[in-house]
PDB file of C-alpha atoms in Angstrom:
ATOM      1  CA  UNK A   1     -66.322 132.925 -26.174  1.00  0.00           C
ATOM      2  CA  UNK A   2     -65.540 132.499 -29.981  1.00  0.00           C
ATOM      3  CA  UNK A   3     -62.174 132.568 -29.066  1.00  0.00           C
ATOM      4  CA  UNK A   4     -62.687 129.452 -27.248  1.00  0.00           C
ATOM      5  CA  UNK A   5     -64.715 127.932 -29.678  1.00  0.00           C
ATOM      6  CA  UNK A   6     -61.922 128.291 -32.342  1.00  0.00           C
ATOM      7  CA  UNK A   7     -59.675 126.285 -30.273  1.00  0.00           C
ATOM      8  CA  UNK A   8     -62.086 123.591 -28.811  1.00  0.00           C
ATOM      9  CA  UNK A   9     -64.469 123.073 -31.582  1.00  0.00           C
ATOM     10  CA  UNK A  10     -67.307 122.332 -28.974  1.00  0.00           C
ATOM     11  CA  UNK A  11     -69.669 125.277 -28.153  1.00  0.00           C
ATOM     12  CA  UNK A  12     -70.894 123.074 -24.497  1.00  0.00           C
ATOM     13  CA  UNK A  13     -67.097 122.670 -23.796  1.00  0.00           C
ATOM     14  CA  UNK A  14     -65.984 126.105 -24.799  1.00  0.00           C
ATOM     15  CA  UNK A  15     -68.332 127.451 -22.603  1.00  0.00           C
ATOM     16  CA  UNK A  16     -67.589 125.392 -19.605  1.00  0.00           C
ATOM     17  CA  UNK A  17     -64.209 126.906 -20.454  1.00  0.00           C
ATOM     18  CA  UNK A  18     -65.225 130.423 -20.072  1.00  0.00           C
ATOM     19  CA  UNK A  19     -67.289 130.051 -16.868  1.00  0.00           C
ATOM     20  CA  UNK A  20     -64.602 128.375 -15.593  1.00  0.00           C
ATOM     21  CA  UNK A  21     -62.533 131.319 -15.942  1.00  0.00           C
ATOM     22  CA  UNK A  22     -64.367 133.242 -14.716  1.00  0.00           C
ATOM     23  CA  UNK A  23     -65.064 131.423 -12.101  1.00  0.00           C
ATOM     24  CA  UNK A  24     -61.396 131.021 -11.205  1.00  0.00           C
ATOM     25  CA  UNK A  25     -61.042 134.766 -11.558  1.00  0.00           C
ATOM     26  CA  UNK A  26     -64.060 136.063  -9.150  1.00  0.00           C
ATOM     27  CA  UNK A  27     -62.742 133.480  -6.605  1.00  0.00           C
ATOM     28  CA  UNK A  28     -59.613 135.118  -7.092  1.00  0.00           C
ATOM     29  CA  UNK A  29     -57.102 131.925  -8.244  1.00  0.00           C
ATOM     30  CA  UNK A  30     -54.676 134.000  -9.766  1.00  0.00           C
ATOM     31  CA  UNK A  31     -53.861 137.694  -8.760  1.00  0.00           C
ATOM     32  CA  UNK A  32     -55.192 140.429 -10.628  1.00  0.00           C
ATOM     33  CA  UNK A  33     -52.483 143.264  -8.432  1.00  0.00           C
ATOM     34  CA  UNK A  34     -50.454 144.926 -10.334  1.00  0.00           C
ATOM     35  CA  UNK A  35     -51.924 143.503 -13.950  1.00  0.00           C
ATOM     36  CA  UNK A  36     -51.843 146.061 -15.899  1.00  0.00           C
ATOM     37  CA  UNK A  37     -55.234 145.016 -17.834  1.00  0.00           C
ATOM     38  CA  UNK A  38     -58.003 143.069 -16.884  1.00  0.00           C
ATOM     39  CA  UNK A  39     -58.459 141.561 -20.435  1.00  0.00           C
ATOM     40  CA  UNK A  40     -55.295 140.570 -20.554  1.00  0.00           C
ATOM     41  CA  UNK A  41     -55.565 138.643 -16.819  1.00  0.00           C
ATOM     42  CA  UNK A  42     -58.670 137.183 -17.807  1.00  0.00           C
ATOM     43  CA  UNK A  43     -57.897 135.888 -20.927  1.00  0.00           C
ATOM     44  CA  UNK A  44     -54.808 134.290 -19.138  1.00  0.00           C
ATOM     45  CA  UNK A  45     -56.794 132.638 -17.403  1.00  0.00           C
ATOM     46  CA  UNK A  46     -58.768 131.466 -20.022  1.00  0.00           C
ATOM     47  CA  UNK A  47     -56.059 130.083 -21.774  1.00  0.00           C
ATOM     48  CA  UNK A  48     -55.235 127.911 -18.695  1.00  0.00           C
ATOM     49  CA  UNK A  49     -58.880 126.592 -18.771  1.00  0.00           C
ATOM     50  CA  UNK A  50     -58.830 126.136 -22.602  1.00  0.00           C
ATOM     51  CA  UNK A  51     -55.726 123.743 -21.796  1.00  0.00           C
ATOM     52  CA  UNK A  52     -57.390 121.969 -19.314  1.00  0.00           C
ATOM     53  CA  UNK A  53     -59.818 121.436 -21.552  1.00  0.00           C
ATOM     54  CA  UNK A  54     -57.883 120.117 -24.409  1.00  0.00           C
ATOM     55  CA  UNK A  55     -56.513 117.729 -22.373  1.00  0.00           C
ATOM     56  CA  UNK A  56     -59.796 116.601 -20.761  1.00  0.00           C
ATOM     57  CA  UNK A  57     -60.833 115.930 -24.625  1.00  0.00           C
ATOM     58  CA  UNK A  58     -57.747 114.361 -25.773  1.00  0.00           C
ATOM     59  CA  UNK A  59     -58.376 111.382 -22.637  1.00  0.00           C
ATOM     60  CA  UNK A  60     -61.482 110.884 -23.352  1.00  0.00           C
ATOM     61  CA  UNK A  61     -61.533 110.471 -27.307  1.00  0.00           C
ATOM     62  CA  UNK A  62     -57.994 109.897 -29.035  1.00  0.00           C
ATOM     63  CA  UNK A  63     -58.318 110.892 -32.329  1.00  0.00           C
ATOM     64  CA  UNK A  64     -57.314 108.642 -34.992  1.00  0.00           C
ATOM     65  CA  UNK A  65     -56.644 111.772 -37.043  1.00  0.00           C
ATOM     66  CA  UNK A  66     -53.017 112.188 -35.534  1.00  0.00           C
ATOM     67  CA  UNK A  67     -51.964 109.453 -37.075  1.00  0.00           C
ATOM     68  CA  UNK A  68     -48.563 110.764 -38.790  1.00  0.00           C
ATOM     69  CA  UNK A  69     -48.955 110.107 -42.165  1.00  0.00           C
ATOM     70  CA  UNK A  70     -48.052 113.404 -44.586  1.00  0.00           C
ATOM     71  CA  UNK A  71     -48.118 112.127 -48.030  1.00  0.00           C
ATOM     72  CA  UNK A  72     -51.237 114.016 -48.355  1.00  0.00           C
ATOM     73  CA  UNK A  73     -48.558 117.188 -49.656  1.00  0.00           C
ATOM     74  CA  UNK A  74     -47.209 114.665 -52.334  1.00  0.00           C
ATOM     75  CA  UNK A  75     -49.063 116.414 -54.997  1.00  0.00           C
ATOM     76  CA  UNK A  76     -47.263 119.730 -55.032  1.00  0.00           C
ATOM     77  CA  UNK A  77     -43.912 118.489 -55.790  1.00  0.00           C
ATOM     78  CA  UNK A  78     -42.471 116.212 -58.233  1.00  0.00           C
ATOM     79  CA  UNK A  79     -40.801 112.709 -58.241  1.00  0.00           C
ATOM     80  CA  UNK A  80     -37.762 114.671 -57.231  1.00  0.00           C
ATOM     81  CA  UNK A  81     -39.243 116.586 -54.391  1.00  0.00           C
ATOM     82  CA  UNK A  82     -39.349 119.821 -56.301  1.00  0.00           C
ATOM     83  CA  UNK A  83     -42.163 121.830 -56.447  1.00  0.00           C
ATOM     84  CA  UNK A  84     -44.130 121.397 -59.179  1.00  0.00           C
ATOM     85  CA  UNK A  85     -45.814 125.086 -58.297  1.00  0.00           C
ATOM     86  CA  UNK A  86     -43.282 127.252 -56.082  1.00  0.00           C
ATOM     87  CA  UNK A  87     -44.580 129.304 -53.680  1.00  0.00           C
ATOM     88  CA  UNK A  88     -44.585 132.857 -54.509  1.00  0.00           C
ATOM     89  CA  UNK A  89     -43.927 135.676 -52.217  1.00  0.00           C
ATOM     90  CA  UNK A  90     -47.257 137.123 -50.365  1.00  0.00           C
ATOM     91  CA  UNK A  91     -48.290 140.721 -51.002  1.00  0.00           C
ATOM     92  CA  UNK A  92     -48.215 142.972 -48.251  1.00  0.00           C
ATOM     93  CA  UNK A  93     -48.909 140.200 -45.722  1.00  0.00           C
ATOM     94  CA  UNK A  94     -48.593 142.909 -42.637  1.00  0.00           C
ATOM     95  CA  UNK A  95     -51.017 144.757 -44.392  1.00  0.00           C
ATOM     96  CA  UNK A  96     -53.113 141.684 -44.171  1.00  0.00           C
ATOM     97  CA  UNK A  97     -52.790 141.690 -40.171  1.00  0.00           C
ATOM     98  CA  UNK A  98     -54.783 144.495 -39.803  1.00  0.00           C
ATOM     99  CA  UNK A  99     -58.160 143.572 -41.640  1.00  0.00           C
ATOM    100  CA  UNK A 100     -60.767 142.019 -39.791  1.00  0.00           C
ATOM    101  CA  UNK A 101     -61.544 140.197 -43.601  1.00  0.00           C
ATOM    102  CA  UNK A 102     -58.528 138.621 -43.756  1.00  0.00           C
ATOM    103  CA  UNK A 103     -58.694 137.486 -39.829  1.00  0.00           C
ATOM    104  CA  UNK A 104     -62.156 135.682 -40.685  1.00  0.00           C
ATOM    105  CA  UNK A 105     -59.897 134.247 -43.746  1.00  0.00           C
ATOM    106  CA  UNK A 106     -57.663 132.748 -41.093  1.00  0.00           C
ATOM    107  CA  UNK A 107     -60.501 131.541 -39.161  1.00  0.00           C
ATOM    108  CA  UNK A 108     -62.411 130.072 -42.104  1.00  0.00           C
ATOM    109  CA  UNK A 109     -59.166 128.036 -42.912  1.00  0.00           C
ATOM    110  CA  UNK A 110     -58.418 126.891 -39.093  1.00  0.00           C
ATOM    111  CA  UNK A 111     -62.201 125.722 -38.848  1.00  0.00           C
ATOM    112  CA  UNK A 112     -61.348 123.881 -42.234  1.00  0.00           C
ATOM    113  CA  UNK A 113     -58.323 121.487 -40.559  1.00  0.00           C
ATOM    114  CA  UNK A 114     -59.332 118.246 -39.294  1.00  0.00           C
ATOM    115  CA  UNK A 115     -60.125 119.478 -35.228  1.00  0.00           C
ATOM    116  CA  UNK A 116     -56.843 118.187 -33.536  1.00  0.00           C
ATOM    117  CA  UNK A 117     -54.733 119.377 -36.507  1.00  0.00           C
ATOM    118  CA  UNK A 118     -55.813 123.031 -35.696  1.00  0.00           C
ATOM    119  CA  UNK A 119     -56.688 122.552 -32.089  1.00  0.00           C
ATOM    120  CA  UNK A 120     -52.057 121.567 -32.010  1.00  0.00           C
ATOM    121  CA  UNK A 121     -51.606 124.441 -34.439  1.00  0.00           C
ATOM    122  CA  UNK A 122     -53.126 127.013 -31.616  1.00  0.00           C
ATOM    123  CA  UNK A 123     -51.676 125.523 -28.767  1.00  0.00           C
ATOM    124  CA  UNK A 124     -48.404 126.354 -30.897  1.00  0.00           C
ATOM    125  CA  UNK A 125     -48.821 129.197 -32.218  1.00  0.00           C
ATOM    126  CA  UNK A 126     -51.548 131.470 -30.638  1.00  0.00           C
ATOM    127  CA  UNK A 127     -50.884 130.218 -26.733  1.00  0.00           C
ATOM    128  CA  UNK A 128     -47.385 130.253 -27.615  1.00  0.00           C
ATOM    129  CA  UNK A 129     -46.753 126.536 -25.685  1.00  0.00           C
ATOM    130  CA  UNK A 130     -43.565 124.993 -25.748  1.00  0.00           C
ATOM    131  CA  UNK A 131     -43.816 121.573 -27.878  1.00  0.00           C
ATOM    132  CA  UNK A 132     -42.846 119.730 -24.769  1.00  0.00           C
ATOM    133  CA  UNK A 133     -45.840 121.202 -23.087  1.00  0.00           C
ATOM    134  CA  UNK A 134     -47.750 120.270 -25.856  1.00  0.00           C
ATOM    135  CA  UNK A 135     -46.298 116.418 -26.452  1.00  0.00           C
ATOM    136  CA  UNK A 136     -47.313 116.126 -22.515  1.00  0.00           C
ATOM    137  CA  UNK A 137     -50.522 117.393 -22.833  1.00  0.00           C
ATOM    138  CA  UNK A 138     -51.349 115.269 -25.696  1.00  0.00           C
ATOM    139  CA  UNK A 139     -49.671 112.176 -24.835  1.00  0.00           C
ATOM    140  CA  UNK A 140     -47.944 112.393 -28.003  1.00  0.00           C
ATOM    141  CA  UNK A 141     -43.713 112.006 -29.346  1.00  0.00           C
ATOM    142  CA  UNK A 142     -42.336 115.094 -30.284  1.00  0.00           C
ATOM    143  CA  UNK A 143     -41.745 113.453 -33.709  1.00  0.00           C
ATOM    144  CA  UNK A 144     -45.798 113.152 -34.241  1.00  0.00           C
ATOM    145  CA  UNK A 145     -46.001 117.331 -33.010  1.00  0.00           C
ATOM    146  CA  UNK A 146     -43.788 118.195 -35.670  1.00  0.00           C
ATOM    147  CA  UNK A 147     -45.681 116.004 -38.489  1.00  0.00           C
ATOM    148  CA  UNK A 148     -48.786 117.596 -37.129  1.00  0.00           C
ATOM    149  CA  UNK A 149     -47.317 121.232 -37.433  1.00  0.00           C
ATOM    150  CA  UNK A 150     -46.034 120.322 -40.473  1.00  0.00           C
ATOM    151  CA  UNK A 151     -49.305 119.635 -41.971  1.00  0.00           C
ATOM    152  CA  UNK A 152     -51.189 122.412 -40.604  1.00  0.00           C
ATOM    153  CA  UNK A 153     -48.865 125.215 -41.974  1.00  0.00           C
ATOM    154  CA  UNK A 154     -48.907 123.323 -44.812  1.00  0.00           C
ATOM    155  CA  UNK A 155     -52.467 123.428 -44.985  1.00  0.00           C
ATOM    156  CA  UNK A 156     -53.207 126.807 -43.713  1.00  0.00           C
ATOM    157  CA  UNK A 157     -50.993 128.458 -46.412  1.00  0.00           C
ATOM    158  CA  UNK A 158     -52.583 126.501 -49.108  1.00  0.00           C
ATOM    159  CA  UNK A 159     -55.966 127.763 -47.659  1.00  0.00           C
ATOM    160  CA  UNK A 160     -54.997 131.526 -47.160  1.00  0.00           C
ATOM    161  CA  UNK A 161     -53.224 131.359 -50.702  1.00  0.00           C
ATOM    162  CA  UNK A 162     -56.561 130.438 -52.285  1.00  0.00           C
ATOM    163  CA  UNK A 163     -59.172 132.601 -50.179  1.00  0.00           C
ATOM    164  CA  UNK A 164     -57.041 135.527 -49.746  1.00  0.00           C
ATOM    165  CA  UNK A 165     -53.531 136.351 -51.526  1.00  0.00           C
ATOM    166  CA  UNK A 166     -54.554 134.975 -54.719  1.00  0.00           C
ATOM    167  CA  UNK A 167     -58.164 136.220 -54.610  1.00  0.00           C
TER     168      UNK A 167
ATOM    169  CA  UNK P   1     -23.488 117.558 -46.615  1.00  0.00           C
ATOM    170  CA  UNK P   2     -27.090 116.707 -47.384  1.00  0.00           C
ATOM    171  CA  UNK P   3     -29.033 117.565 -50.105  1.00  0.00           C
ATOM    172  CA  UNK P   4     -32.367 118.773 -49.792  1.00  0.00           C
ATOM    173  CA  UNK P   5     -35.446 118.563 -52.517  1.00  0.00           C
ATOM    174  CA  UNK P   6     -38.285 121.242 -51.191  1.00  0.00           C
ATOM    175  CA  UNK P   7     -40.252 118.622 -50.155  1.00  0.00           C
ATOM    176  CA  UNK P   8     -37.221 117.924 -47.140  1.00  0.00           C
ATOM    177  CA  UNK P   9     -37.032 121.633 -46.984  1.00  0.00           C
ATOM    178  CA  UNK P  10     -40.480 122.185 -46.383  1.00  0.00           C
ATOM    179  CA  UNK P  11     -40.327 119.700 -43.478  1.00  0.00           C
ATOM    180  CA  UNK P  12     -37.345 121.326 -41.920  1.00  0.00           C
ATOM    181  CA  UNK P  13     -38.309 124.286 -42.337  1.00  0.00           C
ATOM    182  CA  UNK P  14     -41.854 124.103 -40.241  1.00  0.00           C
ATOM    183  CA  UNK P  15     -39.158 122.194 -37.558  1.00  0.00           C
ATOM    184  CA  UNK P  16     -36.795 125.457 -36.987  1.00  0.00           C
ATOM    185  CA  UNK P  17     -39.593 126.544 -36.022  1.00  0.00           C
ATOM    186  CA  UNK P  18     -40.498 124.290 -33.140  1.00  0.00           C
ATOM    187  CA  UNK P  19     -37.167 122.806 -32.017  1.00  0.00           C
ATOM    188  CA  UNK P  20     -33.657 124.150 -32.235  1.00  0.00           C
ATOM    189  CA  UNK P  21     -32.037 122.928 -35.549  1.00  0.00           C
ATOM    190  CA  UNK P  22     -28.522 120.553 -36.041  1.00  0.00           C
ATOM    191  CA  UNK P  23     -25.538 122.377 -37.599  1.00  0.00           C
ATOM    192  CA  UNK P  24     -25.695 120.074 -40.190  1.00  0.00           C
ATOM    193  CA  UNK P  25     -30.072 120.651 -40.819  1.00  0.00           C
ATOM    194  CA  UNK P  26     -28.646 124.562 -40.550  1.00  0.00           C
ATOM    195  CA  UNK P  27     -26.086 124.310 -43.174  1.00  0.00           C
ATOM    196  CA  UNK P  28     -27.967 122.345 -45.309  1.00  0.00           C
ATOM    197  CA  UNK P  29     -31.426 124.758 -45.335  1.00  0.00           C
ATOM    198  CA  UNK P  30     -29.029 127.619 -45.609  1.00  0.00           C
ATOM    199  CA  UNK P  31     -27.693 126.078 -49.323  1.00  0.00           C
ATOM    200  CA  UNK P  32     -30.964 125.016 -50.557  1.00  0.00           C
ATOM    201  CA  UNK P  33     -32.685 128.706 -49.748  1.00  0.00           C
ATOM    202  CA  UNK P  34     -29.700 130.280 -51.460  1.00  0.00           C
ATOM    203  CA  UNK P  35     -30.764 128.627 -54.627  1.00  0.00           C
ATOM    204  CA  UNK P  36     -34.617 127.660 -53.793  1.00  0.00           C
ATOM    205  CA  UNK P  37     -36.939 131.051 -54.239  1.00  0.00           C
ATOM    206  CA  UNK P  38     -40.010 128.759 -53.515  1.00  0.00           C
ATOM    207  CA  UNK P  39     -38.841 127.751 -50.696  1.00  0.00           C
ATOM    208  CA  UNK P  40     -37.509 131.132 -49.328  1.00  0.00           C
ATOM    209  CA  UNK P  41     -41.107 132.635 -50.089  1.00  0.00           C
ATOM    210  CA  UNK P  42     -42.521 129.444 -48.394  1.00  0.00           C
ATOM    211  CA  UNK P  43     -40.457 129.826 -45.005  1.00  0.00           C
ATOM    212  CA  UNK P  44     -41.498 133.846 -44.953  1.00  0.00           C
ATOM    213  CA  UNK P  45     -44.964 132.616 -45.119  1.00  0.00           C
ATOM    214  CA  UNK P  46     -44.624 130.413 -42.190  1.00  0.00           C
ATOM    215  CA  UNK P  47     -42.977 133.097 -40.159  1.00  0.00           C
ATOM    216  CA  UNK P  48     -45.891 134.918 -41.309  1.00  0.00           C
ATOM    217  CA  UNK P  49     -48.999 131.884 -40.009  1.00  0.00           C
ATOM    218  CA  UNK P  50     -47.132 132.585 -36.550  1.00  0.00           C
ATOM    219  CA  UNK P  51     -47.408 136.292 -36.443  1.00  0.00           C
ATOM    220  CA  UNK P  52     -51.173 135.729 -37.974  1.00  0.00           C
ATOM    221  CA  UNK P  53     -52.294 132.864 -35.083  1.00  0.00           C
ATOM    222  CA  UNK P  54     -51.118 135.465 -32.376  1.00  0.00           C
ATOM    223  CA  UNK P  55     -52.925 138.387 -34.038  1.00  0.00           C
ATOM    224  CA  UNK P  56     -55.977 136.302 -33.873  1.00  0.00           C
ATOM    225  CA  UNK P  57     -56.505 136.626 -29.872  1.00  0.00           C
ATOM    226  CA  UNK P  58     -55.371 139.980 -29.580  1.00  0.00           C
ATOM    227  CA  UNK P  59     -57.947 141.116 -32.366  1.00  0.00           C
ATOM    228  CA  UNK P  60     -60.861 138.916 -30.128  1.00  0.00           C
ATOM    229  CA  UNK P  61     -60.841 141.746 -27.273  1.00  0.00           C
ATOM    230  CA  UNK P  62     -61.765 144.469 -29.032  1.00  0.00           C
ATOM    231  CA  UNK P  63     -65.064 144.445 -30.258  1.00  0.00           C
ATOM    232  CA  UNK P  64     -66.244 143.798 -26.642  1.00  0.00           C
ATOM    233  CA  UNK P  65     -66.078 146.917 -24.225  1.00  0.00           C
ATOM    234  CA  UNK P  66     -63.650 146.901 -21.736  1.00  0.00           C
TER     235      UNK P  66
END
């Protein structure tokens, strides 16, 4: 359930989501034989109906968010592009992976985009879509995905740089 | 062959990610991390955002019992 509310934003609509899962899976849509785990088939499934969902959002209210615009970055570099604060390397990021803390970090950060910033940012990169999937979904060119992705990693490392490597 | 400031590399950099790369893009990213640190540590980290967004569902499952 919260992992459907982290990608819709919507409690009503992440929950519709859920049901409709399991809905789809006790009326047997999609074959459980030979799955080797039943979280794993379910949350398939889930993922299907978290799609749907994103799409059913994305008709009914475009969001003037996605407009491409990503001059909001200007301020770490200089008038030549350079950065006016390199990056430095993260400590023992795997480490990282395996703490619940750091997890509600990356939650805390993702909650912290502008909705349809992170909601393209998980399509990506937890569901694992192909950016043509995503560009269809959406209704959008795949020159506006890759703004959008741009921004959120952007974002996301600025956020987990502040609230967990450099604590 | 085209010089990059971060800024372009930062941008091209989040793209390899999402759609295959031009020789030329490949070449060029190639020079600039040879000489860029920041921008080395900065692509790392956005190899690292990937493995972190798939850790996130996996990690969901397990406080609930099976």
């Amino acid at each position: 359930m919260r992992y459907a509310t982290l990608q819709l934003r919507d409690a009503a609509v992440a929950e519709d989501a859920v049901q409709e899962a399991l809905l789809a899976a006790l009326a047997g849509e999609s074959n459980f034989a030979g799955r080797s785990n039943l979280r794993t088939w379910l949350t398939g499934i889930l993922k299907h109906k978290i799609v749907d969902a994103i799409r059913r959002q994305s008709r009914e209210r475009p969001s003037p968010e996605l407009e491409s615009d990503s001059s909001e970055f200007d301020a770490l570099f200089d008038k030549r592009g350079h950065w006016e604060e390199a990056p430095d390397p993260w400590e023992q990021p795997e480490g990282a992976l395996e703490q619940k803390q750091f997890l509600a970090a990356l939650e805390r950060c993702l909650e912290a985009l502008p909705e349809r910033t992170a909601q393209v940012f998980m399509m990506r990169e937890h569901l694992g879509l192909d950016t043509s999937e995503i560009c269809k979904e959406l209704r959008i060119t795949a020159t506006h995905l890759w703004v959008i992705l741009h921004r959120a990693r952007m974002a996301l490392r600025l956020c987990l740089e502040s609230n967990w490597f450099r604590k | 062959m085209m010089r990059l400031s971060c800024k372009e590399t930062t941008r091209l950099l989040s793209q390899g990610e999402d759609r295959k790369l031009s020789f030329g893009e490949r070449a060029a990213l190639r020079l600039h991390l040879a000489i860029c640190d920041g921008c080395r540590n900065l692509k790392a980290q956005f190899k690292f955002l990937r493995l972190a967004a798939k850790k996130l569902s996996q990690e969901e499952g397990e406080d609930e019992p099976t």
